[in-house]
Amino acid sequence: CHRIKADIYRMDSLPPVETHAVFDSLHFLNGESVIHLFRKFPLGAALSYDVKINDSVVTRARNNWAEEIVIPATGEVVIWASTENRAELKLILQAGYHYYIRCGMKYGIMVGRPKLEIVEPSVAKAEIEAIQQTAPDPDTEP
């Protein structure tokens, strides 16, 4: 006969798992997360806005633009932007993961409103590649 003793715990809610993320062992070893920000759509092409993580400005979203931000994986962060209205995303950063966020614009009363959305990696990579193909080459510009 064998006797098994166990403790059973109940969790009312599981911590959210980022389903739209790609794992990278190099950044995992460094304790970093990578956030890919991009903006393709021409709506509000003349309007750009600051993108902030918590309270720090990390970049400026422009039309036909893509940028990669490497930051320490510190748990929950708020990525936000504002013009006449504020848009925000809450992410739980895990070491070694890549997160893809599309920056866009929505119609507003006086000015366009920022729009931030998490995107599936395969879709995001295709959009980022299209942005890089249409971006002017800095060596050929006058």
Tab-separated table of N, CA and C in Angstrom:
chain	number	residue	atom	x	y	z
A	1	CYS	N	0.838	-1.186	0.000
A	1	CYS	CA	0.000	0.000	0.000
A	1	CYS	C	0.881	1.247	0.000
A	2	HIS	N	0.404	2.251	-0.688
A	2	HIS	CA	1.092	3.539	-0.741
A	2	HIS	C	0.164	4.614	-0.218
A	3	ARG	N	0.734	5.567	0.422
A	3	ARG	CA	-0.048	6.689	0.925
A	3	ARG	C	0.489	7.958	0.259
A	4	ILE	N	-0.413	8.757	-0.274
A	4	ILE	CA	-0.034	10.018	-0.917
A	4	ILE	C	-0.673	11.151	-0.142
A	5	LYS	N	0.138	12.135	0.208
A	5	LYS	CA	-0.365	13.303	0.909
A	5	LYS	C	-0.152	14.507	0.004
A	6	ALA	N	-1.160	15.359	-0.132
A	6	ALA	CA	-1.061	16.518	-1.021
A	6	ALA	C	-1.848	17.681	-0.441
A	7	ASP	N	-1.406	18.871	-0.775
A	7	ASP	CA	-2.152	20.084	-0.458
A	7	ASP	C	-2.758	20.602	-1.760
A	8	ILE	N	-4.028	20.926	-1.739
A	8	ILE	CA	-4.707	21.431	-2.927
A	8	ILE	C	-5.111	22.870	-2.654
A	9	TYR	N	-4.737	23.739	-3.594
A	9	TYR	CA	-5.051	25.157	-3.479
A	9	TYR	C	-5.978	25.565	-4.614
A	10	ARG	N	-6.843	26.486	-4.320
A	10	ARG	CA	-7.774	26.993	-5.317
A	10	ARG	C	-7.417	28.431	-5.634
A	11	MET	N	-7.352	28.741	-6.927
A	11	MET	CA	-7.100	30.116	-7.365
A	11	MET	C	-8.352	30.599	-8.078
A	12	ASP	N	-8.887	31.726	-7.620
A	12	ASP	CA	-10.090	32.255	-8.243
A	12	ASP	C	-9.817	32.756	-9.658
A	13	SER	N	-8.653	33.355	-9.866
A	13	SER	CA	-8.311	33.811	-11.210
A	13	SER	C	-6.829	33.582	-11.448
A	14	LEU	N	-6.522	33.160	-12.642
A	14	LEU	CA	-5.134	32.917	-13.000
A	14	LEU	C	-4.487	34.211	-13.461
A	15	PRO	N	-3.198	34.372	-13.246
A	15	PRO	CA	-2.530	35.560	-13.772
A	15	PRO	C	-2.575	35.543	-15.291
A	16	PRO	N	-2.741	36.716	-15.904
A	16	PRO	CA	-2.848	36.744	-17.366
A	16	PRO	C	-1.547	36.309	-18.026
A	17	VAL	N	-1.681	35.544	-19.079
A	17	VAL	CA	-0.532	35.115	-19.865
A	17	VAL	C	-0.622	35.839	-21.199
A	18	GLU	N	0.469	36.486	-21.588
A	18	GLU	CA	0.486	37.215	-22.843
A	18	GLU	C	0.518	36.206	-23.990
A	19	THR	N	-0.577	36.103	-24.738
A	19	THR	CA	-0.635	35.150	-25.835
A	19	THR	C	-0.007	35.710	-27.094
A	20	HIS	N	0.149	37.014	-27.167
A	20	HIS	CA	0.698	37.638	-28.359
A	20	HIS	C	2.152	38.009	-28.128
A	21	ALA	N	2.959	37.068	-27.706
A	21	ALA	CA	4.359	37.337	-27.411
A	21	ALA	C	5.221	36.206	-27.968
A	22	VAL	N	6.469	36.540	-28.268
A	22	VAL	CA	7.431	35.575	-28.790
A	22	VAL	C	8.584	35.500	-27.800
A	23	PHE	N	9.052	34.281	-27.515
A	23	PHE	CA	10.128	34.098	-26.542
A	23	PHE	C	11.495	34.169	-27.218
A	24	ASP	N	12.463	34.776	-26.506
A	24	ASP	CA	13.835	34.933	-26.988
A	24	ASP	C	14.776	34.643	-25.820
A	25	SER	N	15.587	33.586	-25.932
A	25	SER	CA	16.417	33.169	-24.801
A	25	SER	C	17.522	34.165	-24.468
A	26	LEU	N	18.046	34.903	-25.453
A	26	LEU	CA	19.100	35.878	-25.184
A	26	LEU	C	18.593	36.986	-24.254
A	27	HIS	N	17.415	37.516	-24.540
A	27	HIS	CA	16.845	38.553	-23.675
A	27	HIS	C	16.403	37.965	-22.337
A	28	PHE	N	16.037	36.693	-22.324
A	28	PHE	CA	15.676	36.044	-21.070
A	28	PHE	C	16.871	36.025	-20.120
A	29	LEU	N	18.033	35.651	-20.626
A	29	LEU	CA	19.244	35.600	-19.800
A	29	LEU	C	19.636	36.977	-19.267
A	30	ASN	N	19.307	38.034	-20.024
A	30	ASN	CA	19.610	39.405	-19.597
A	30	ASN	C	18.498	40.017	-18.746
A	31	GLY	N	17.394	39.293	-18.553
A	31	GLY	CA	16.274	39.806	-17.758
A	31	GLY	C	15.541	40.949	-18.435
A	32	GLU	N	15.466	40.908	-19.783
A	32	GLU	CA	14.870	42.003	-20.544
A	32	GLU	C	13.628	41.539	-21.296
A	33	SER	N	12.791	42.507	-21.600
A	33	SER	CA	11.665	42.312	-22.503
A	33	SER	C	11.868	43.243	-23.680
A	34	VAL	N	11.284	42.906	-24.818
A	34	VAL	CA	11.394	43.741	-26.011
A	34	VAL	C	9.990	44.140	-26.443
A	35	ILE	N	9.791	45.442	-26.605
A	35	ILE	CA	8.503	45.957	-27.055
A	35	ILE	C	8.714	46.538	-28.448
A	36	HIS	N	7.970	46.003	-29.415
A	36	HIS	CA	8.036	46.485	-30.790
A	36	HIS	C	6.844	47.411	-31.003
A	37	LEU	N	7.106	48.660	-31.286
A	37	LEU	CA	6.059	49.651	-31.548
A	37	LEU	C	6.117	50.000	-33.029
A	38	PHE	N	4.956	50.113	-33.670
A	38	PHE	CA	4.938	50.475	-35.083
A	38	PHE	C	3.637	51.179	-35.443
A	39	ARG	N	3.720	51.964	-36.542
A	39	ARG	CA	2.543	52.693	-37.020
A	39	ARG	C	2.605	52.756	-38.531
A	40	LYS	N	1.634	52.180	-39.189
A	40	LYS	CA	1.602	52.099	-40.650
A	40	LYS	C	0.519	52.973	-41.243
A	41	PHE	N	-0.619	53.031	-40.631
A	41	PHE	CA	-1.809	53.590	-41.248
A	41	PHE	C	-1.703	55.094	-41.489
A	42	PRO	N	-2.234	55.567	-42.639
A	42	PRO	CA	-2.116	56.982	-42.983
A	42	PRO	C	-3.075	57.907	-42.243
A	43	LEU	N	-4.058	57.380	-41.517
A	43	LEU	CA	-4.980	58.253	-40.787
A	43	LEU	C	-4.195	59.074	-39.774
A	44	GLY	N	-4.318	60.378	-39.853
A	44	GLY	CA	-3.582	61.254	-38.949
A	44	GLY	C	-2.100	61.290	-39.269
A	45	ALA	N	-1.775	61.216	-40.570
A	45	ALA	CA	-0.371	61.132	-40.987
A	45	ALA	C	0.448	62.320	-40.509
A	46	ALA	N	-0.156	63.479	-40.399
A	46	ALA	CA	0.589	64.664	-39.974
A	46	ALA	C	0.732	64.737	-38.457
A	47	LEU	N	-0.018	63.914	-37.738
A	47	LEU	CA	-0.019	63.973	-36.284
A	47	LEU	C	0.866	62.882	-35.700
A	48	SER	N	1.758	63.265	-34.816
A	48	SER	CA	2.571	62.297	-34.085
A	48	SER	C	2.338	62.530	-32.592
A	49	TYR	N	2.668	61.541	-31.786
A	49	TYR	CA	2.462	61.670	-30.345
A	49	TYR	C	3.516	60.867	-29.599
A	50	ASP	N	3.756	61.262	-28.343
A	50	ASP	CA	4.719	60.567	-27.494
A	50	ASP	C	4.111	59.275	-26.967
A	51	VAL	N	4.924	58.226	-26.944
A	51	VAL	CA	4.530	56.958	-26.343
A	51	VAL	C	5.311	56.838	-25.040
A	52	LYS	N	4.597	56.563	-23.967
A	52	LYS	CA	5.211	56.515	-22.639
A	52	LYS	C	5.046	55.140	-22.021
A	53	ILE	N	6.063	54.731	-21.260
A	53	ILE	CA	5.963	53.527	-20.441
A	53	ILE	C	6.002	54.012	-19.008
A	54	ASN	N	4.918	53.729	-18.284
A	54	ASN	CA	4.671	54.298	-16.962
A	54	ASN	C	4.706	55.821	-17.103
A	55	ASP	N	5.685	56.518	-16.578
A	55	ASP	CA	5.707	57.977	-16.707
A	55	ASP	C	6.844	58.496	-17.561
A	56	SER	N	7.577	57.607	-18.239
A	56	SER	CA	8.738	58.014	-19.026
A	56	SER	C	8.434	57.957	-20.520
A	57	VAL	N	8.768	59.018	-21.231
A	57	VAL	CA	8.627	59.035	-22.685
A	57	VAL	C	9.716	58.144	-23.264
A	58	VAL	N	9.330	57.165	-24.083
A	58	VAL	CA	10.311	56.254	-24.676
A	58	VAL	C	10.520	56.493	-26.165
A	59	THR	N	9.512	57.050	-26.834
A	59	THR	CA	9.630	57.311	-28.266
A	59	THR	C	8.492	58.207	-28.724
A	60	ARG	N	8.511	58.548	-30.007
A	60	ARG	CA	7.456	59.356	-30.601
A	60	ARG	C	6.889	58.582	-31.789
A	61	ALA	N	5.598	58.322	-31.786
A	61	ALA	CA	4.934	57.568	-32.850
A	61	ALA	C	4.669	58.484	-34.034
A	62	ARG	N	5.158	58.067	-35.205
A	62	ARG	CA	4.966	58.809	-36.447
A	62	ARG	C	4.383	57.865	-37.497
A	63	ASN	N	4.007	58.398	-38.627
A	63	ASN	CA	3.493	57.578	-39.711
A	63	ASN	C	4.633	56.796	-40.363
A	64	ASN	N	4.356	55.564	-40.804
A	64	ASN	CA	5.355	54.667	-41.407
A	64	ASN	C	6.609	54.572	-40.555
A	65	TRP	N	6.442	54.119	-39.343
A	65	TRP	CA	7.513	54.094	-38.354
A	65	TRP	C	7.456	52.784	-37.567
A	66	ALA	N	8.628	52.273	-37.213
A	66	ALA	CA	8.724	51.087	-36.367
A	66	ALA	C	9.940	51.244	-35.475
A	67	GLU	N	9.822	50.832	-34.232
A	67	GLU	CA	10.926	50.947	-33.288
A	67	GLU	C	10.865	49.791	-32.293
A	68	GLU	N	12.038	49.382	-31.841
A	68	GLU	CA	12.170	48.296	-30.881
A	68	GLU	C	12.730	48.878	-29.581
A	69	ILE	N	12.037	48.667	-28.476
A	69	ILE	CA	12.456	49.163	-27.172
A	69	ILE	C	12.813	47.955	-26.300
A	70	VAL	N	14.035	47.925	-25.793
A	70	VAL	CA	14.473	46.856	-24.892
A	70	VAL	C	14.480	47.426	-23.482
A	71	ILE	N	13.704	46.810	-22.584
A	71	ILE	CA	13.612	47.304	-21.205
A	71	ILE	C	13.698	46.138	-20.228
A	72	PRO	N	14.063	46.417	-18.977
A	72	PRO	CA	14.079	45.347	-17.976
A	72	PRO	C	12.668	44.791	-17.764
A	73	ALA	N	12.551	43.499	-17.624
A	73	ALA	CA	11.258	42.855	-17.384
A	73	ALA	C	10.902	43.056	-15.918
A	74	THR	N	10.094	44.053	-15.638
A	74	THR	CA	9.812	44.437	-14.258
A	74	THR	C	8.388	44.144	-13.821
A	75	GLY	N	7.681	43.312	-14.534
A	75	GLY	CA	6.303	43.023	-14.157
A	75	GLY	C	5.334	43.916	-14.901
A	76	GLU	N	4.320	44.415	-14.204
A	76	GLU	CA	3.271	45.196	-14.859
A	76	GLU	C	3.736	46.596	-15.209
A	77	VAL	N	3.485	46.986	-16.464
A	77	VAL	CA	3.769	48.340	-16.932
A	77	VAL	C	2.543	48.862	-17.660
A	78	VAL	N	2.446	50.184	-17.741
A	78	VAL	CA	1.375	50.824	-18.491
A	78	VAL	C	2.020	51.560	-19.650
A	79	ILE	N	1.621	51.198	-20.856
A	79	ILE	CA	2.077	51.884	-22.060
A	79	ILE	C	0.929	52.790	-22.478
A	80	TRP	N	1.228	54.086	-22.639
A	80	TRP	CA	0.145	55.013	-22.936
A	80	TRP	C	0.592	56.158	-23.829
A	81	ALA	N	-0.398	56.797	-24.437
A	81	ALA	CA	-0.181	57.952	-25.293
A	81	ALA	C	-1.401	58.839	-25.171
A	82	SER	N	-1.218	60.145	-25.413
A	82	SER	CA	-2.365	61.033	-25.337
A	82	SER	C	-2.224	62.196	-26.307
A	83	THR	N	-3.356	62.616	-26.834
A	83	THR	CA	-3.488	63.864	-27.581
A	83	THR	C	-4.646	64.578	-26.890
A	84	GLU	N	-5.847	64.507	-27.473
A	84	GLU	CA	-7.002	65.050	-26.758
A	84	GLU	C	-7.643	64.000	-25.862
A	85	ASN	N	-7.187	62.771	-25.998
A	85	ASN	CA	-7.694	61.662	-25.206
A	85	ASN	C	-6.526	60.716	-24.914
A	86	ARG	N	-6.642	59.921	-23.884
A	86	ARG	CA	-5.564	59.012	-23.491
A	86	ARG	C	-5.924	57.573	-23.868
A	87	ALA	N	-4.949	56.880	-24.461
A	87	ALA	CA	-5.093	55.455	-24.750
A	87	ALA	C	-4.015	54.731	-23.964
A	88	GLU	N	-4.346	53.596	-23.380
A	88	GLU	CA	-3.342	52.871	-22.598
A	88	GLU	C	-3.534	51.372	-22.701
A	89	LEU	N	-2.412	50.672	-22.508
A	89	LEU	CA	-2.379	49.219	-22.438
A	89	LEU	C	-1.625	48.820	-21.188
A	90	LYS	N	-2.093	47.806	-20.502
A	90	LYS	CA	-1.351	47.263	-19.364
A	90	LYS	C	-0.761	45.929	-19.794
A	91	LEU	N	0.544	45.784	-19.589
A	91	LEU	CA	1.234	44.547	-19.916
A	91	LEU	C	1.948	44.021	-18.691
A	92	ILE	N	2.018	42.726	-18.574
A	92	ILE	CA	2.844	42.099	-17.552
A	92	ILE	C	4.074	41.570	-18.289
A	93	LEU	N	5.181	42.308	-18.155
A	93	LEU	CA	6.395	41.964	-18.875
A	93	LEU	C	7.087	40.773	-18.238
A	94	GLN	N	7.435	39.816	-19.063
A	94	GLN	CA	8.164	38.639	-18.628
A	94	GLN	C	9.488	38.611	-19.376
A	95	ALA	N	10.544	38.256	-18.693
A	95	ALA	CA	11.881	38.240	-19.296
A	95	ALA	C	11.911	37.336	-20.521
A	96	GLY	N	12.524	37.845	-21.586
A	96	GLY	CA	12.706	37.068	-22.793
A	96	GLY	C	11.590	37.151	-23.806
A	97	TYR	N	10.527	37.882	-23.516
A	97	TYR	CA	9.402	37.945	-24.443
A	97	TYR	C	9.413	39.224	-25.259
A	98	HIS	N	8.934	39.094	-26.516
A	98	HIS	CA	8.755	40.218	-27.429
A	98	HIS	C	7.260	40.519	-27.497
A	99	TYR	N	6.902	41.788	-27.365
A	99	TYR	CA	5.512	42.229	-27.425
A	99	TYR	C	5.372	43.173	-28.607
A	100	TYR	N	4.312	43.036	-29.377
A	100	TYR	CA	4.100	43.829	-30.580
A	100	TYR	C	2.884	44.724	-30.390
A	101	ILE	N	3.103	46.035	-30.501
A	101	ILE	CA	2.026	46.993	-30.267
A	101	ILE	C	1.893	47.922	-31.468
A	102	ARG	N	0.699	47.918	-32.049
A	102	ARG	CA	0.389	48.803	-33.175
A	102	ARG	C	-0.100	50.140	-32.610
A	103	CYS	N	0.540	51.203	-33.040
A	103	CYS	CA	0.123	52.557	-32.671
A	103	CYS	C	-0.683	53.102	-33.842
A	104	GLY	N	-1.827	53.636	-33.570
A	104	GLY	CA	-2.664	54.156	-34.640
A	104	GLY	C	-3.371	55.412	-34.201
A	105	MET	N	-4.352	55.808	-34.992
A	105	MET	CA	-5.142	56.999	-34.699
A	105	MET	C	-6.620	56.667	-34.880
A	106	LYS	N	-7.444	57.311	-34.061
A	106	LYS	CA	-8.891	57.263	-34.212
A	106	LYS	C	-9.351	58.693	-34.420
A	107	TYR	N	-10.533	58.862	-34.973
A	107	TYR	CA	-11.072	60.202	-35.156
A	107	TYR	C	-11.404	60.815	-33.804
A	108	GLY	N	-11.118	62.101	-33.657
A	108	GLY	CA	-11.422	62.824	-32.436
A	108	GLY	C	-12.243	64.052	-32.752
A	109	ILE	N	-12.515	64.868	-31.750
A	109	ILE	CA	-13.303	66.084	-31.949
A	109	ILE	C	-12.464	67.150	-32.643
A	110	MET	N	-11.321	67.495	-32.055
A	110	MET	CA	-10.450	68.518	-32.621
A	110	MET	C	-9.196	67.903	-33.250
A	111	VAL	N	-8.680	66.887	-32.617
A	111	VAL	CA	-7.436	66.247	-33.037
A	111	VAL	C	-7.689	64.746	-33.032
A	112	GLY	N	-6.874	63.992	-33.756
A	112	GLY	CA	-7.000	62.542	-33.715
A	112	GLY	C	-6.662	62.008	-32.334
A	113	ARG	N	-7.207	60.871	-32.005
A	113	ARG	CA	-6.945	60.221	-30.717
A	113	ARG	C	-6.016	59.035	-30.932
A	114	PRO	N	-5.050	58.834	-30.048
A	114	PRO	CA	-4.165	57.682	-30.217
A	114	PRO	C	-4.895	56.367	-29.966
A	115	LYS	N	-4.412	55.337	-30.637
A	115	LYS	CA	-4.972	53.999	-30.468
A	115	LYS	C	-3.794	53.042	-30.326
A	116	LEU	N	-3.778	52.252	-29.267
A	116	LEU	CA	-2.725	51.270	-29.018
A	116	LEU	C	-3.372	49.898	-28.933
A	117	GLU	N	-2.801	48.937	-29.650
A	117	GLU	CA	-3.362	47.584	-29.589
A	117	GLU	C	-2.264	46.538	-29.716
A	118	ILE	N	-2.415	45.457	-28.963
A	118	ILE	CA	-1.489	44.330	-29.035
A	118	ILE	C	-1.834	43.536	-30.290
A	119	VAL	N	-0.792	43.162	-31.027
A	119	VAL	CA	-0.995	42.500	-32.313
A	119	VAL	C	-0.295	41.143	-32.311
A	120	GLU	N	-0.881	40.195	-32.984
A	120	GLU	CA	-0.291	38.871	-33.183
A	120	GLU	C	1.080	39.025	-33.853
A	121	PRO	N	2.113	38.322	-33.371
A	121	PRO	CA	3.469	38.502	-33.916
A	121	PRO	C	3.584	38.346	-35.433
A	122	SER	N	2.911	37.359	-36.015
A	122	SER	CA	3.031	37.154	-37.461
A	122	SER	C	2.457	38.335	-38.241
A	123	VAL	N	1.340	38.884	-37.782
A	123	VAL	CA	0.736	40.051	-38.425
A	123	VAL	C	1.638	41.265	-38.248
A	124	ALA	N	2.150	41.453	-37.039
A	124	ALA	CA	3.010	42.598	-36.748
A	124	ALA	C	4.287	42.554	-37.577
A	125	LYS	N	4.905	41.382	-37.682
A	125	LYS	CA	6.143	41.268	-38.453
A	125	LYS	C	5.917	41.620	-39.920
A	126	ALA	N	4.775	41.214	-40.484
A	126	ALA	CA	4.451	41.549	-41.873
A	126	ALA	C	4.272	43.059	-42.037
A	127	GLU	N	3.587	43.692	-41.090
A	127	GLU	CA	3.390	45.144	-41.162
A	127	GLU	C	4.707	45.894	-40.992
A	128	ILE	N	5.546	45.450	-40.065
A	128	ILE	CA	6.843	46.095	-39.850
A	128	ILE	C	7.721	45.946	-41.094
A	129	GLU	N	7.684	44.776	-41.724
A	129	GLU	CA	8.453	44.569	-42.956
A	129	GLU	C	7.960	45.492	-44.061
A	130	ALA	N	6.638	45.676	-44.178
A	130	ALA	CA	6.080	46.591	-45.181
A	130	ALA	C	6.509	48.031	-44.911
A	131	ILE	N	6.555	48.414	-43.632
A	131	ILE	CA	7.006	49.758	-43.268
A	131	ILE	C	8.464	49.938	-43.678
A	132	GLN	N	9.289	48.955	-43.396
A	132	GLN	CA	10.718	49.057	-43.713
A	132	GLN	C	10.961	49.086	-45.214
A	133	GLN	N	10.106	48.447	-46.007
A	133	GLN	CA	10.260	48.461	-47.459
A	133	GLN	C	9.858	49.795	-48.061
A	134	THR	N	8.873	50.468	-47.445
A	134	THR	CA	8.408	51.748	-47.999
A	134	THR	C	9.135	52.948	-47.406
A	135	ALA	N	9.901	52.744	-46.348
A	135	ALA	CA	10.630	53.850	-45.722
A	135	ALA	C	11.726	54.330	-46.665
A	136	PRO	N	11.905	55.664	-46.757
A	136	PRO	CA	12.955	56.179	-47.636
A	136	PRO	C	14.328	55.810	-47.114
A	137	ASP	N	15.252	55.543	-48.026
A	137	ASP	CA	16.623	55.205	-47.672
A	137	ASP	C	17.365	56.487	-47.320
A	138	PRO	N	17.927	56.600	-46.109
A	138	PRO	CA	18.607	57.844	-45.707
A	138	PRO	C	19.818	58.171	-46.578
A	139	ASP	N	20.390	57.160	-47.249
A	139	ASP	CA	21.546	57.416	-48.114
A	139	ASP	C	21.162	58.050	-49.442
A	140	THR	N	19.904	57.857	-49.882
A	140	THR	CA	19.473	58.394	-51.175
A	140	THR	C	18.697	59.684	-51.052
A	141	GLU	N	18.344	60.102	-49.858
A	141	GLU	CA	17.612	61.360	-49.696
A	141	GLU	C	18.508	62.532	-49.991
A	142	PRO	N	17.954	63.626	-50.611
A	142	PRO	CA	18.778	64.811	-50.901
A	142	PRO	C	19.213	65.544	-49.679
